[in-house]
mmCIF file of C-alpha atoms in Angstrom:
data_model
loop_
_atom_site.group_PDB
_atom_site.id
_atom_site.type_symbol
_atom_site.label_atom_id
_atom_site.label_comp_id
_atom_site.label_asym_id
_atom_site.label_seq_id
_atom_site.Cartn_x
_atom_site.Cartn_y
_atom_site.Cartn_z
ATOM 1 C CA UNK Q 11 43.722 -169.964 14.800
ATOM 2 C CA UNK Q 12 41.543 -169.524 17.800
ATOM 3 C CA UNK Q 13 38.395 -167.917 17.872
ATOM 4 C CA UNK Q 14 36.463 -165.860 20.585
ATOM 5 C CA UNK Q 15 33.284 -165.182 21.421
ATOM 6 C CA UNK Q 16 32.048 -163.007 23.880
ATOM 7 C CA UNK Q 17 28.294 -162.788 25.318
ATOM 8 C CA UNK Q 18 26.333 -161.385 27.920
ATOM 9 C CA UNK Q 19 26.800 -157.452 27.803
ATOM 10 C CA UNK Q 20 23.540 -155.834 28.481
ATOM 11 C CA UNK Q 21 22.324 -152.073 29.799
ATOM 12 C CA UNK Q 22 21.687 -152.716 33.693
ATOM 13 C CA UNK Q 23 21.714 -149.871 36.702
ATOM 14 C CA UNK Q 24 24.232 -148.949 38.689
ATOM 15 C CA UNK Q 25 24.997 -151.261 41.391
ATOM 16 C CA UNK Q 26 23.362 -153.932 39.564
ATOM 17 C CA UNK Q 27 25.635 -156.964 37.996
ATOM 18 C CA UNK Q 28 26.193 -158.935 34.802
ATOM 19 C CA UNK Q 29 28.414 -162.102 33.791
ATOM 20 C CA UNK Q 30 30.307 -161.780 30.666
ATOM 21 C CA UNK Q 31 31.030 -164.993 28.883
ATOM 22 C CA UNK Q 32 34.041 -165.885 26.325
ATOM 23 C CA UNK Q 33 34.208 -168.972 24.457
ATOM 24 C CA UNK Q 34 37.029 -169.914 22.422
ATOM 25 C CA UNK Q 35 37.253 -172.381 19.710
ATOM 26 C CA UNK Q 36 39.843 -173.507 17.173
ATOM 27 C CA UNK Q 37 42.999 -174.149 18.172
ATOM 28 C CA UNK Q 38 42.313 -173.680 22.237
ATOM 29 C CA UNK Q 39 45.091 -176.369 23.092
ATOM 30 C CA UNK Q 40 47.125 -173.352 22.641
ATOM 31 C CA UNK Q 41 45.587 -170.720 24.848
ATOM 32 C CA UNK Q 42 47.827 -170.104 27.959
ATOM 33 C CA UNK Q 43 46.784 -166.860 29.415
ATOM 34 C CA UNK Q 44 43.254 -164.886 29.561
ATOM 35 C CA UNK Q 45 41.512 -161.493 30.075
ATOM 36 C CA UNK Q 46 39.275 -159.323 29.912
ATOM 37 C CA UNK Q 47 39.544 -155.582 28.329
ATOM 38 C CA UNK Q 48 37.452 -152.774 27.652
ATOM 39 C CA UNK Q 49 37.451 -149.741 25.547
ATOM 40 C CA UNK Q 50 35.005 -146.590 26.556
ATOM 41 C CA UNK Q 51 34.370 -144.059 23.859
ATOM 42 C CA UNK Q 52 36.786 -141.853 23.280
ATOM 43 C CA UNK Q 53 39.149 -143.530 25.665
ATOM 44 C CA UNK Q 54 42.331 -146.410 25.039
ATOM 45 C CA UNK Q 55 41.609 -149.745 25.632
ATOM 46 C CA UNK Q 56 42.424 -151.104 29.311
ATOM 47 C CA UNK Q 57 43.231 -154.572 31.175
ATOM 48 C CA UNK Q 58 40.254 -155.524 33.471
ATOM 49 C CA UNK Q 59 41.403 -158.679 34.682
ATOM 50 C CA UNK Q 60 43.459 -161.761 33.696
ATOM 51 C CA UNK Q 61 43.525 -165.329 34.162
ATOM 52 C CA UNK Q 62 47.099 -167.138 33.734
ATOM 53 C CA UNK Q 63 47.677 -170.332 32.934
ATOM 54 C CA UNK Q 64 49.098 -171.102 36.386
ATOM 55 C CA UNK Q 65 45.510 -170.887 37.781
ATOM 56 C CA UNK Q 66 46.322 -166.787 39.282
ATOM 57 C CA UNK Q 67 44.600 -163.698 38.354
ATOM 58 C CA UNK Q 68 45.031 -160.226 38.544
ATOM 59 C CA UNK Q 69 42.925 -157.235 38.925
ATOM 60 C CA UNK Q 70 42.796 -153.864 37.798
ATOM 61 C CA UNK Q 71 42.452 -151.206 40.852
ATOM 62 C CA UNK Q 72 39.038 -149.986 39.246
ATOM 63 C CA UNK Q 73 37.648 -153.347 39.543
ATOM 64 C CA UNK Q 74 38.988 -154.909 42.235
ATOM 65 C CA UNK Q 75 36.655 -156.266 44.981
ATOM 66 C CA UNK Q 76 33.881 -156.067 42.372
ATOM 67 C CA UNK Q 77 34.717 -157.969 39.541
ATOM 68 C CA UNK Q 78 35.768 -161.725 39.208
ATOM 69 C CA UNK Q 79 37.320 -163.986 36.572
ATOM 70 C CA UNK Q 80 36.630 -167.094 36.382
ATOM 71 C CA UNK Q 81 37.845 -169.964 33.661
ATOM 72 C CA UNK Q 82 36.495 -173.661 32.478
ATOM 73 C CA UNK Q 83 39.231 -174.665 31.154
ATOM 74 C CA UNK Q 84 37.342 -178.239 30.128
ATOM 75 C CA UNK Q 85 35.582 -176.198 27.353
ATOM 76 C CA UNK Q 86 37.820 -173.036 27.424
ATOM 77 C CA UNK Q 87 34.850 -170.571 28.321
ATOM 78 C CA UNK Q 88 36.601 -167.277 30.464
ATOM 79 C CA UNK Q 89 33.891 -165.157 32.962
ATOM 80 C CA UNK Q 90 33.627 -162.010 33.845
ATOM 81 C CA UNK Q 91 31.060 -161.584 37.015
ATOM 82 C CA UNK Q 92 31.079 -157.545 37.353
ATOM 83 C CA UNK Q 93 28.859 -156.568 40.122
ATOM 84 C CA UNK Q 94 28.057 -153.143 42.125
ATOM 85 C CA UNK Q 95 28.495 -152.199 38.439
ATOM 86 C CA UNK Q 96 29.136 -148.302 38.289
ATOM 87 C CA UNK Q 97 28.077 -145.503 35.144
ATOM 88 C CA UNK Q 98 32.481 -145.516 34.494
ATOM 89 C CA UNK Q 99 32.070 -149.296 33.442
ATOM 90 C CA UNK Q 100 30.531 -148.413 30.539
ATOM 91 C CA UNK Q 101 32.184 -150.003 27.808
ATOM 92 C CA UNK Q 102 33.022 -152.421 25.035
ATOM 93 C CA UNK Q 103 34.460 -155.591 26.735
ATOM 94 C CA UNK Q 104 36.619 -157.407 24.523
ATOM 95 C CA UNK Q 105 38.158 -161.312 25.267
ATOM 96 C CA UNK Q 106 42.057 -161.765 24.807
ATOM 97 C CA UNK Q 107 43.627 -165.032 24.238
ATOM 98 C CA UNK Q 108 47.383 -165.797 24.379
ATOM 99 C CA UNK Q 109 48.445 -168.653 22.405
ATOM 100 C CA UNK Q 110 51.852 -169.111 24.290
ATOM 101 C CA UNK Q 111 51.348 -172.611 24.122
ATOM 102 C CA UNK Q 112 51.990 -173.430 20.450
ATOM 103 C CA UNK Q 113 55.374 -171.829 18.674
ATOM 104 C CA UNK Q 114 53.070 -169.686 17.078
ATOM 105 C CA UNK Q 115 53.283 -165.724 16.860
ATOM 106 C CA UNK Q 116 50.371 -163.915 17.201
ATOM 107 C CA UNK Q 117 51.394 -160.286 17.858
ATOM 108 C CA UNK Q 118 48.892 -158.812 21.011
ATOM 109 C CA UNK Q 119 46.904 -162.484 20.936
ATOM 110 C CA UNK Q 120 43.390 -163.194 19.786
ATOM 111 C CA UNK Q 121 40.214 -160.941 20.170
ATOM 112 C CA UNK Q 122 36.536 -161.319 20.186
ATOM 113 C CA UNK Q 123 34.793 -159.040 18.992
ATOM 114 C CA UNK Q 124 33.426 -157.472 21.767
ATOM 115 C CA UNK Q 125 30.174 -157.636 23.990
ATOM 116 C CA UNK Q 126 28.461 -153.976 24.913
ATOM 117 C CA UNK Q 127 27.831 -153.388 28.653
ATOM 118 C CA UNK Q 128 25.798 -149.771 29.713
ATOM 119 C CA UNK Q 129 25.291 -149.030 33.019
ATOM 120 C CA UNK Q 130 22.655 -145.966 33.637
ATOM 121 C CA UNK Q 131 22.934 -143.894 36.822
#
């Protein structure tokens, strides 16, 4: 079992910034890949960003150039840094763990249980 916890969601401006934190605990030896989601109301949820295991990311278009993921891997903590933050990044952002390192099947990974960012206009 691995468990997430996310931190750091807040109501800012637009075109201010926040860092989103995820911490996982458990049974992190077998966390290989990483990301970030969000939900808006009403709406599915969506890939932000991701951090493999190979040390790459990737980037949704609606973030890129403003967000960035970052990982410690020494205490398995994932970051979000979202700046120029914009009114459509309104959301619920939920951490995602993949525990592709241990024969384990955990259908869709792990989830927090989500952090609450606003952004007014």
């Amino acid at each position: 079992q691995v468990q997430l916890v996310e931190s750091g969601g807040d109501l800012v401006q637009a075109g201010g910034s926040l860092r989103l934190s995820c911490a996982a605990s458990g049974d992190t030896h077998c966390i290989s890949n990483m990301a970030w989601f969000r939900q808006a109301p009403g709406k599915e949820r969506e890939l932000v960003a991701a951090s493999r295991d190979d040390g790459s990311t990737w980037y949704s278009d609606f973030v890129k150039g403003r967000f960035t993921i970052s990982r410690d891997n020494a205490d398995i903590t994932l970051y979000l840094q979202m700046n120029n933050l914009k009114p459509e990044d309104t959301a619920v952002y939920y951490c995602n763990a993949d525990p592709g390192k241990c024969t384990v099947v955990v259908p869709g990974g792990y989830w927090g249980q989500g952090t609450q960012v606003s952004v007014s206009s």
